[in-house]
Tab-separated table of C-alpha atoms in Angstrom:
chain	number	residue	atom	x	y	z
A	1	GLY	CA	-27.641	-222.703	2.942
A	2	ILE	CA	-25.291	-219.707	2.618
A	3	ALA	CA	-22.661	-219.184	-0.077
A	4	VAL	CA	-21.582	-217.041	-2.967
A	5	ASN	CA	-22.438	-219.549	-5.722
A	6	THR	CA	-22.043	-218.151	-9.238
A	7	TYR	CA	-22.853	-221.420	-10.940
A	8	THR	CA	-26.073	-222.586	-12.520
A	9	MET	CA	-26.176	-226.430	-12.382
A	10	GLU	CA	-26.999	-228.002	-15.753
A	11	GLN	CA	-29.087	-230.968	-14.469
A	12	SER	CA	-32.295	-230.834	-12.523
A	13	TRP	CA	-30.946	-233.322	-9.914
A	14	TYR	CA	-27.559	-234.839	-9.083
A	15	PRO	CA	-26.820	-237.967	-7.010
A	16	LEU	CA	-26.078	-237.056	-3.363
A	17	VAL	CA	-23.561	-238.921	-1.170
A	18	TYR	CA	-21.925	-238.477	2.214
A	19	GLY	CA	-18.179	-238.040	2.256
A	20	GLY	CA	-17.825	-240.664	4.960
A	21	ASP	CA	-19.432	-243.263	2.598
A	22	VAL	CA	-17.099	-242.667	-0.327
A	23	ALA	CA	-13.600	-242.936	1.241
A	24	ASN	CA	-10.560	-243.580	-0.894
A	25	VAL	CA	-9.832	-246.869	0.840
A	26	SER	CA	-7.198	-247.895	-1.670
A	27	GLY	CA	-5.311	-244.736	-0.829
A	28	GLY	CA	-5.381	-245.576	2.858
A	29	TYR	CA	-8.093	-243.189	3.948
A	30	THR	CA	-10.827	-244.047	6.410
A	31	SER	CA	-14.406	-242.954	6.438
A	32	TYR	CA	-13.618	-240.762	9.396
A	33	VAL	CA	-11.114	-238.753	7.344
A	34	SER	CA	-13.278	-238.699	4.213
A	35	SER	CA	-16.265	-237.437	6.181
A	36	GLY	CA	-14.339	-234.090	6.327
A	37	CYS	CA	-13.381	-234.407	2.681
A	38	ALA	CA	-9.674	-234.128	3.449
A	39	LEU	CA	-7.463	-233.776	0.397
A	40	ASN	CA	-7.310	-236.966	-1.718
A	41	SER	CA	-9.553	-238.818	0.755
A	42	LEU	CA	-12.493	-239.322	-1.632
A	43	ASP	CA	-12.894	-242.225	-4.132
A	44	ARG	CA	-13.141	-240.636	-7.576
A	45	THR	CA	-15.251	-243.453	-8.954
A	46	LYS	CA	-17.884	-242.948	-6.274
A	47	VAL	CA	-17.841	-239.126	-6.354
A	48	LYS	CA	-17.660	-238.200	-10.016
A	49	GLY	CA	-20.764	-236.257	-11.128
A	50	LYS	CA	-22.258	-236.233	-7.582
A	51	ILE	CA	-22.873	-233.727	-4.831
A	52	VAL	CA	-20.970	-234.566	-1.655
A	53	LEU	CA	-22.001	-233.759	1.909
A	54	CYS	CA	-18.880	-232.967	4.036
A	55	TYR	CA	-17.888	-231.656	7.362
A	56	TYR	CA	-15.378	-228.795	7.215
A	57	VAL	CA	-12.469	-230.044	9.307
A	58	SER	CA	-9.251	-228.726	7.875
A	59	ASP	CA	-8.918	-228.914	4.112
A	60	PRO	CA	-11.487	-226.904	2.124
A	61	PRO	CA	-14.052	-229.537	1.165
A	62	ASP	CA	-14.922	-227.845	-2.192
A	63	TYR	CA	-11.372	-228.285	-3.422
A	64	THR	CA	-11.270	-231.961	-2.570
A	65	VAL	CA	-14.618	-232.637	-4.267
A	66	PHE	CA	-13.536	-230.623	-7.295
A	67	LEU	CA	-10.357	-232.636	-7.701
A	68	ALA	CA	-12.365	-235.878	-7.322
A	69	GLY	CA	-14.666	-234.840	-10.139
A	70	GLY	CA	-17.669	-234.081	-7.963
A	71	ALA	CA	-20.506	-231.897	-9.155
A	72	GLY	CA	-20.910	-229.790	-5.976
A	73	THR	CA	-20.427	-229.682	-2.218
A	74	ILE	CA	-22.722	-229.323	0.785
A	75	ILE	CA	-20.516	-228.141	3.630
A	76	MET	CA	-21.445	-228.614	7.281
A	77	LEU	CA	-19.883	-225.731	9.335
A	78	ASP	CA	-20.981	-223.948	12.483
A	79	GLY	CA	-20.169	-220.336	13.445
A	80	TYR	CA	-20.512	-218.844	9.933
A	81	GLY	CA	-24.278	-218.806	9.552
A	82	ASP	CA	-24.291	-215.087	8.595
A	83	THR	CA	-21.286	-215.037	6.209
A	84	ALA	CA	-21.192	-216.151	2.594
A	85	PHE	CA	-17.973	-217.338	0.937
A	86	PRO	CA	-17.214	-218.120	-2.700
A	87	TRP	CA	-16.288	-221.770	-3.457
A	88	LEU	CA	-14.522	-223.613	-6.318
A	89	ASN	CA	-17.600	-225.557	-7.374
A	90	PRO	CA	-21.296	-225.235	-6.714
A	91	ALA	CA	-21.503	-225.246	-2.967
A	92	THR	CA	-23.491	-224.215	0.046
A	93	VAL	CA	-22.886	-224.041	3.783
A	94	ILE	CA	-25.356	-225.384	6.358
A	95	SER	CA	-25.046	-225.981	10.105
A	96	THR	CA	-24.235	-229.422	11.552
A	97	GLU	CA	-27.812	-229.598	12.841
A	98	GLN	CA	-29.142	-229.034	9.324
A	99	GLY	CA	-26.561	-231.591	8.153
A	100	LYS	CA	-28.164	-234.224	10.311
A	101	ILE	CA	-31.369	-233.747	8.360
A	102	VAL	CA	-29.582	-234.164	5.070
A	103	MET	CA	-27.742	-237.173	6.415
A	104	SER	CA	-31.010	-238.725	7.539
A	105	TYR	CA	-32.373	-238.235	3.999
A	106	ILE	CA	-29.273	-239.870	2.445
A	107	ASN	CA	-29.679	-242.904	4.768
A	108	SER	CA	-33.409	-243.189	3.972
A	109	THR	CA	-33.011	-243.984	0.325
A	110	ARG	CA	-30.722	-245.682	-2.210
A	111	SER	CA	-31.056	-242.806	-4.670
A	112	ALA	CA	-30.607	-239.532	-2.755
A	113	VAL	CA	-30.508	-236.462	-5.017
A	114	ALA	CA	-29.840	-232.812	-4.595
A	115	ARG	CA	-29.383	-229.516	-6.422
A	116	ILE	CA	-27.512	-226.412	-5.369
A	117	GLU	CA	-29.135	-223.286	-6.670
A	118	LYS	CA	-27.332	-220.173	-7.836
A	119	THR	CA	-27.024	-217.522	-5.121
A	120	THR	CA	-29.907	-215.128	-4.515
A	121	THR	CA	-29.879	-212.262	-1.974
A	122	PRO	CA	-32.563	-212.100	0.760
A	123	LYS	CA	-33.334	-209.027	2.747
A	124	ALA	CA	-31.598	-209.045	6.172
A	125	LEU	CA	-31.613	-206.966	9.291
A	126	ALA	CA	-28.475	-204.867	9.623
A	127	PRO	CA	-26.149	-203.834	11.033
A	128	ILE	CA	-25.420	-206.898	13.204
A	129	VAL	CA	-22.150	-208.186	14.514
A	130	ALA	CA	-20.835	-211.241	12.678
A	131	LEU	CA	-20.571	-214.514	14.504
A	132	PHE	CA	-16.804	-214.644	13.830
A	133	SER	CA	-16.150	-211.168	15.246
A	134	SER	CA	-14.229	-210.975	18.547
A	135	ARG	CA	-16.116	-209.905	21.635
A	136	GLY	CA	-15.170	-208.037	24.840
A	137	TYR	CA	-14.440	-207.625	27.618
A	138	ASN	CA	-10.874	-206.450	27.512
A	139	PRO	CA	-8.986	-208.955	29.703
A	140	ILE	CA	-5.700	-207.009	29.802
A	141	THR	CA	-7.044	-203.582	30.801
A	142	MET	CA	-10.524	-204.154	32.060
A	143	ASP	CA	-11.447	-200.462	32.434
A	144	ILE	CA	-10.988	-199.779	28.728
A	145	LEU	CA	-13.979	-200.856	26.586
A	146	LYS	CA	-13.161	-203.027	23.660
A	147	PRO	CA	-13.972	-203.124	20.805
A	148	ASP	CA	-13.875	-199.364	20.187
A	149	ILE	CA	-16.105	-199.484	17.171
A	150	THR	CA	-17.424	-201.692	14.415
A	151	ALA	CA	-17.233	-201.374	10.608
A	152	PRO	CA	-18.696	-203.302	7.672
A	153	GLY	CA	-16.896	-206.623	7.209
A	154	VAL	CA	-19.455	-209.213	6.006
A	155	ASP	CA	-20.069	-209.979	2.311
A	156	ILE	CA	-18.292	-206.913	1.066
A	157	LEU	CA	-18.523	-206.288	-2.698
A	158	ALA	CA	-15.325	-204.551	-3.892
A	159	SER	CA	-12.986	-204.457	-6.854
A	160	TRP	CA	-10.702	-207.444	-7.380
A	161	ALA	CA	-7.299	-207.925	-8.962
A	162	LYS	CA	-7.985	-210.025	-12.058
A	163	ASN	CA	-4.724	-211.879	-11.821
A	164	SER	CA	-6.384	-213.856	-8.962
A	165	SER	CA	-9.377	-216.067	-9.283
A	166	ILE	CA	-12.432	-215.630	-7.011
A	167	THR	CA	-11.226	-218.390	-4.670
A	168	GLY	CA	-7.508	-218.005	-5.207
A	169	TYR	CA	-7.214	-221.575	-6.635
A	170	PRO	CA	-5.341	-221.848	-9.919
A	171	GLU	CA	-7.976	-224.332	-11.111
A	172	ASP	CA	-10.671	-221.583	-10.791
A	173	THR	CA	-11.227	-219.970	-14.149
A	174	ARG	CA	-13.333	-217.111	-12.821
A	175	HIS	CA	-11.344	-213.788	-12.896
A	176	PRO	CA	-13.931	-211.032	-12.357
A	177	ASP	CA	-13.589	-207.304	-11.772
A	178	PHE	CA	-15.356	-207.712	-8.394
A	179	ASN	CA	-15.593	-210.200	-5.551
A	180	ILE	CA	-17.457	-210.686	-2.306
A	181	ILE	CA	-15.381	-211.502	0.753
A	182	SER	CA	-15.673	-211.180	4.518
A	183	GLY	CA	-13.567	-210.851	7.628
A	184	THR	CA	-11.393	-208.551	9.623
A	185	SER	CA	-9.566	-208.027	6.348
A	186	MET	CA	-12.721	-206.159	5.216
A	187	SER	CA	-13.707	-204.345	8.409
A	188	CYS	CA	-10.123	-203.077	9.049
A	189	PRO	CA	-9.778	-201.187	5.744
A	190	HIS	CA	-13.226	-199.573	6.275
A	191	ALA	CA	-12.136	-198.284	9.677
A	192	SER	CA	-8.628	-197.310	8.411
A	193	GLY	CA	-10.176	-195.557	5.395
A	194	ALA	CA	-12.529	-193.641	7.602
A	195	ALA	CA	-9.665	-192.562	9.817
A	196	GLY	CA	-7.765	-191.421	6.719
A	197	PHE	CA	-10.833	-189.629	5.529
A	198	VAL	CA	-11.064	-187.649	8.799
A	199	LYS	CA	-7.273	-186.997	8.729
A	200	SER	CA	-7.641	-185.451	5.256
A	201	TYR	CA	-9.783	-182.724	6.764
A	202	HIS	CA	-7.764	-182.349	9.983
A	203	HIS	CA	-4.080	-182.759	9.274
A	204	ASP	CA	-3.026	-181.771	12.807
A	205	TRP	CA	-5.302	-184.171	14.652
A	206	SER	CA	-3.721	-186.893	16.793
A	207	PRO	CA	-4.662	-190.602	16.408
A	208	ALA	CA	-6.552	-190.300	19.690
A	209	ALA	CA	-8.574	-187.318	18.319
A	210	ILE	CA	-9.423	-189.219	15.185
A	211	ARG	CA	-10.442	-192.307	17.147
A	212	SER	CA	-12.619	-190.050	19.332
A	213	SER	CA	-14.305	-188.516	16.293
A	214	LEU	CA	-15.161	-191.984	14.931
A	215	MET	CA	-16.459	-193.319	18.287
A	216	THR	CA	-18.548	-190.350	19.416
A	217	THR	CA	-20.342	-189.908	16.066
A	218	ALA	CA	-20.992	-193.595	15.316
A	219	PHE	CA	-24.349	-194.947	14.466
A	220	THR	CA	-25.882	-196.570	17.531
A	221	MET	CA	-26.690	-200.203	17.125
A	222	ASP	CA	-29.702	-202.233	18.377
A	223	ALA	CA	-28.752	-204.767	21.058
A	224	THR	CA	-32.122	-206.518	20.621
A	225	LEU	CA	-31.270	-207.824	17.137
A	226	ALA	CA	-30.074	-211.383	16.900
A	227	GLY	CA	-26.261	-211.195	16.699
A	228	ASN	CA	-26.054	-207.998	18.776
A	229	GLU	CA	-26.824	-209.598	22.171
A	230	ASP	CA	-23.343	-208.770	23.437
A	231	ALA	CA	-24.140	-205.059	23.004
A	232	GLU	CA	-21.041	-202.881	23.441
A	233	PHE	CA	-18.855	-205.992	23.909
A	234	GLY	CA	-19.748	-206.762	20.291
A	235	TYR	CA	-19.861	-203.366	18.631
A	236	GLY	CA	-18.267	-200.813	20.979
A	237	ALA	CA	-19.492	-197.297	20.381
A	238	GLY	CA	-21.404	-198.424	17.283
A	239	GLN	CA	-20.919	-198.488	13.475
A	240	ILE	CA	-18.645	-195.915	11.896
A	241	ASN	CA	-20.199	-192.845	10.301
A	242	PRO	CA	-17.298	-191.237	8.431
A	243	VAL	CA	-19.182	-188.227	7.113
A	244	LYS	CA	-20.308	-187.154	10.645
A	245	ALA	CA	-16.860	-187.927	12.087
A	246	VAL	CA	-15.335	-185.124	10.027
A	247	ASN	CA	-17.152	-182.558	12.246
A	248	PRO	CA	-17.697	-184.158	15.710
A	249	GLY	CA	-17.921	-180.949	17.758
A	250	LEU	CA	-15.783	-182.202	20.608
A	251	VAL	CA	-12.930	-184.669	20.771
A	252	TYR	CA	-11.304	-186.607	23.615
A	253	ASP	CA	-7.594	-186.113	22.872
A	254	ALA	CA	-4.544	-187.838	24.351
A	255	GLY	CA	-0.877	-187.492	23.749
A	256	VAL	CA	2.409	-189.334	24.403
A	257	ASP	CA	2.582	-188.232	28.071
A	258	ASP	CA	-0.954	-189.521	28.674
A	259	TYR	CA	-0.069	-192.977	27.368
A	260	ILE	CA	3.166	-193.058	29.300
A	261	LYS	CA	1.234	-192.323	32.459
A	262	PHE	CA	-1.338	-194.986	31.518
A	263	LEU	CA	1.303	-197.657	30.858
A	264	CYS	CA	3.086	-196.850	34.147
A	265	SER	CA	-0.208	-197.128	36.002
A	266	GLN	CA	-0.626	-200.568	34.459
A	267	GLY	CA	2.674	-201.854	35.951
A	268	TYR	CA	5.281	-200.903	33.330
A	269	ASN	CA	8.664	-199.934	34.722
A	270	ASP	CA	11.277	-197.779	33.047
A	271	THR	CA	12.786	-200.762	31.224
A	272	THR	CA	9.571	-202.133	29.755
A	273	LEU	CA	8.230	-198.572	29.081
A	274	ARG	CA	11.282	-197.782	26.902
A	275	LEU	CA	10.665	-200.882	24.805
A	276	VAL	CA	7.428	-199.124	23.782
A	277	THR	CA	8.594	-195.527	23.543
A	278	GLY	CA	12.058	-196.078	22.125
A	279	ASP	CA	13.498	-193.202	24.112
A	280	ARG	CA	14.531	-192.439	27.696
A	281	SER	CA	10.998	-192.010	29.054
A	282	SER	CA	10.534	-192.715	32.792
A	283	CYS	CA	7.625	-193.603	34.975
A	284	GLY	CA	8.924	-191.207	37.642
A	285	SER	CA	6.539	-191.002	40.519
A	286	VAL	CA	3.636	-192.770	38.761
A	287	GLU	CA	2.714	-195.857	40.760
A	288	PRO	CA	0.838	-198.933	39.492
A	289	SER	CA	-2.859	-198.535	40.141
A	290	LYS	CA	-5.922	-200.742	39.644
A	291	THR	CA	-7.918	-197.643	38.624
A	292	GLY	CA	-5.207	-195.906	36.576
A	293	ALA	CA	-6.894	-196.758	33.226
A	294	ARG	CA	-9.874	-194.611	34.282
A	295	GLU	CA	-7.727	-191.540	34.026
A	296	LEU	CA	-6.862	-192.080	30.324
A	297	ASN	CA	-8.875	-189.576	28.347
A	298	TYR	CA	-10.835	-192.242	26.456
A	299	PRO	CA	-14.136	-191.655	24.521
A	300	SER	CA	-15.873	-194.501	26.371
A	301	ILE	CA	-16.341	-195.350	30.049
A	302	MET	CA	-16.007	-198.893	31.380
A	303	VAL	CA	-16.233	-200.348	34.883
A	304	VAL	CA	-15.550	-204.012	35.544
A	305	THR	CA	-16.598	-205.170	38.998
A	306	ILE	CA	-16.718	-208.303	41.115
A	307	PRO	CA	-20.231	-209.677	41.306
A	308	GLY	CA	-21.970	-208.810	44.554
A	309	GLN	CA	-19.901	-205.688	45.268
A	310	PRO	CA	-21.392	-202.169	44.983
A	311	ILE	CA	-20.386	-200.006	42.050
A	312	GLN	CA	-18.422	-196.784	42.748
A	313	ALA	CA	-16.027	-195.287	40.221
A	314	THR	CA	-15.027	-191.793	38.994
A	315	PHE	CA	-13.723	-190.941	35.557
A	316	PRO	CA	-12.026	-187.610	34.727
A	317	ARG	CA	-12.521	-186.470	31.138
A	318	THR	CA	-11.344	-183.541	29.070
A	319	VAL	CA	-12.900	-182.445	25.717
A	320	THR	CA	-11.440	-180.166	23.091
A	321	ASN	CA	-13.726	-177.885	21.128
A	322	VAL	CA	-13.332	-178.466	17.396
A	323	GLY	CA	-16.857	-177.350	16.442
A	324	GLU	CA	-18.137	-173.774	16.850
A	325	ALA	CA	-15.919	-171.294	18.745
A	326	VAL	CA	-18.708	-169.968	20.962
A	327	SER	CA	-20.810	-172.901	22.069
A	328	THR	CA	-22.475	-174.323	25.129
A	329	TYR	CA	-22.905	-178.141	25.485
A	330	LYS	CA	-25.374	-179.749	27.898
A	331	VAL	CA	-25.102	-183.368	28.946
A	332	VAL	CA	-27.880	-185.999	28.668
A	333	VAL	CA	-27.326	-189.284	30.500
A	334	HIS	CA	-29.082	-192.573	29.673
A	335	ALA	CA	-28.544	-195.302	32.245
A	336	PRO	CA	-30.361	-198.394	33.538
A	337	SER	CA	-31.911	-198.306	36.952
A	338	LYS	CA	-28.974	-200.127	38.610
A	339	MET	CA	-26.524	-197.530	37.385
A	340	ASN	CA	-26.584	-194.025	38.904
A	341	VAL	CA	-24.480	-191.712	36.771
A	342	THR	CA	-23.699	-188.104	37.621
A	343	VAL	CA	-21.692	-185.602	35.492
A	344	GLU	CA	-20.093	-182.568	37.041
A	345	PRO	CA	-20.353	-179.990	35.636
A	346	ASP	CA	-23.357	-180.829	33.408
A	347	THR	CA	-22.782	-177.823	31.141
A	348	LEU	CA	-19.625	-176.876	29.160
A	349	SER	CA	-19.383	-173.331	27.764
A	350	PHE	CA	-16.690	-172.682	25.208
A	351	SER	CA	-15.430	-169.282	24.003
A	352	SER	CA	-12.841	-170.382	21.420
A	353	LEU	CA	-11.830	-173.187	19.112
A	354	ASN	CA	-9.360	-175.739	20.580
A	355	GLN	CA	-10.375	-174.703	24.087
A	356	LYS	CA	-10.226	-177.608	26.564
A	357	LEU	CA	-12.745	-178.142	29.373
A	358	SER	CA	-12.945	-180.970	31.924
A	359	TYR	CA	-15.634	-182.797	33.772
A	360	ASN	CA	-15.988	-185.839	36.042
A	361	VAL	CA	-18.270	-188.851	35.623
A	362	THR	CA	-19.270	-190.672	38.796
A	363	ILE	CA	-20.942	-194.062	38.624
A	364	LYS	CA	-22.607	-195.643	41.643
A	365	GLY	CA	-25.053	-198.527	42.003
A	366	GLY	CA	-26.056	-201.789	43.484
A	367	PRO	CA	-24.242	-205.066	42.908
A	368	VAL	CA	-24.118	-206.354	39.351
A	369	LEU	CA	-24.758	-210.052	38.636
A	370	ARG	CA	-22.076	-212.348	37.229
A	371	ASP	CA	-21.517	-211.983	33.457
A	372	ILE	CA	-24.059	-209.146	33.175
A	373	LEU	CA	-23.300	-206.040	31.115
A	374	LEU	CA	-25.151	-202.835	31.955
A	375	SER	CA	-25.346	-200.358	29.085
A	376	GLY	CA	-25.756	-196.605	29.112
A	377	ALA	CA	-24.433	-193.467	27.527
A	378	LEU	CA	-23.700	-189.812	28.088
A	379	THR	CA	-24.119	-187.313	25.244
A	380	TRP	CA	-22.979	-183.704	25.025
A	381	ASN	CA	-25.511	-181.782	22.930
A	382	TYR	CA	-25.217	-178.412	21.214
A	383	GLY	CA	-27.151	-177.441	18.081
A	384	ASN	CA	-26.565	-180.197	15.520
A	385	TYR	CA	-23.746	-181.694	17.536
A	386	SER	CA	-24.245	-184.859	19.626
A	387	VAL	CA	-21.059	-186.204	21.143
A	388	ARG	CA	-21.900	-189.664	22.514
A	389	SER	CA	-19.869	-191.908	24.849
A	390	PRO	CA	-20.989	-195.355	25.872
A	391	ILE	CA	-21.011	-196.127	29.619
A	392	ASN	CA	-20.819	-199.785	30.655
A	393	VAL	CA	-20.626	-201.771	33.882
A	394	TYR	CA	-19.764	-205.437	33.797
A	395	GLY	CA	-19.892	-208.149	36.445
A	396	LEU	CA	-16.994	-210.524	35.956
A	397	ARG	CA	-17.991	-214.028	35.050
A	398	PHE	CA	-15.458	-215.649	37.448
């Protein structure tokens, strides 16, 4: 199983029971409720000193088993097979399919026993996208790739406020200097910290420029690894590389006017636009457009198409030179056979810092099958600079 288990169990073996077999009947609980080890649902006389097998339904099973005097908890939970959490008592997490094997063992004998070992760390392939992480596509604005990027968020070892226990329970007596936790609450500060790191070097950069620097310099990720099958819909441009992001060479910048034009193209009117801007901004002559998002100067390129229809889309892009004043970048395109990508011009020659140059990306190709994501990229290269933008085409699943 998977867990952050700091305990070493004193006995070689402990009696093993299933939560559904040890219901607190006198308290009005059924075996159905106790199978999920809901709070107060277990019979203390049948649980004390034993390891309990539970489904994770609503209440944390380890807490219920702890209060009932149990020795440990085996938790059946799907969707978190790559993430370890700390628990109040010796515990481990297995899948419901694995749980069926344990259940079969319990039912095969009158004296089922178990032991939960202290955590050890195996080698693992990385980086991969966690099972709990959200995936694309972007259902609101389909021609903007989401997510933008990925950052470490699984089993993160970091300093911990000692006024809180490892699990947060007052009954937990462990108050260490460090803890291991997972989630968006870990990935977000990594990304935010990286953005702040870039900002510390470039005080005048806009949020769009900082996002661009993080996206175009990211470590590319391997879509063939288990967990990464959703490719850019799982990890966006890749995993953040803060050190390289400080000096990206080129950035895709965007300002307030660009976002106003984008929102108006998405159907905002003056009233709804002003709820966002907080001023007297107006859409003016900008009309709603199905392709308006393609004109936003974004570091990635995304086409969502109806299955069976040919691909044809053009994206204007502008890059700002933040690398070497005199420099010439040449483009390299990687695309699957069904995606024909042309970039015009294919060379950008700069003569000064902060100079802006524009180019167009045109994507053509045959029909894309339903729920299929085609992945490619374009990269502007000069010297040690490689400014990479993912290119994706997706056939809607409906």
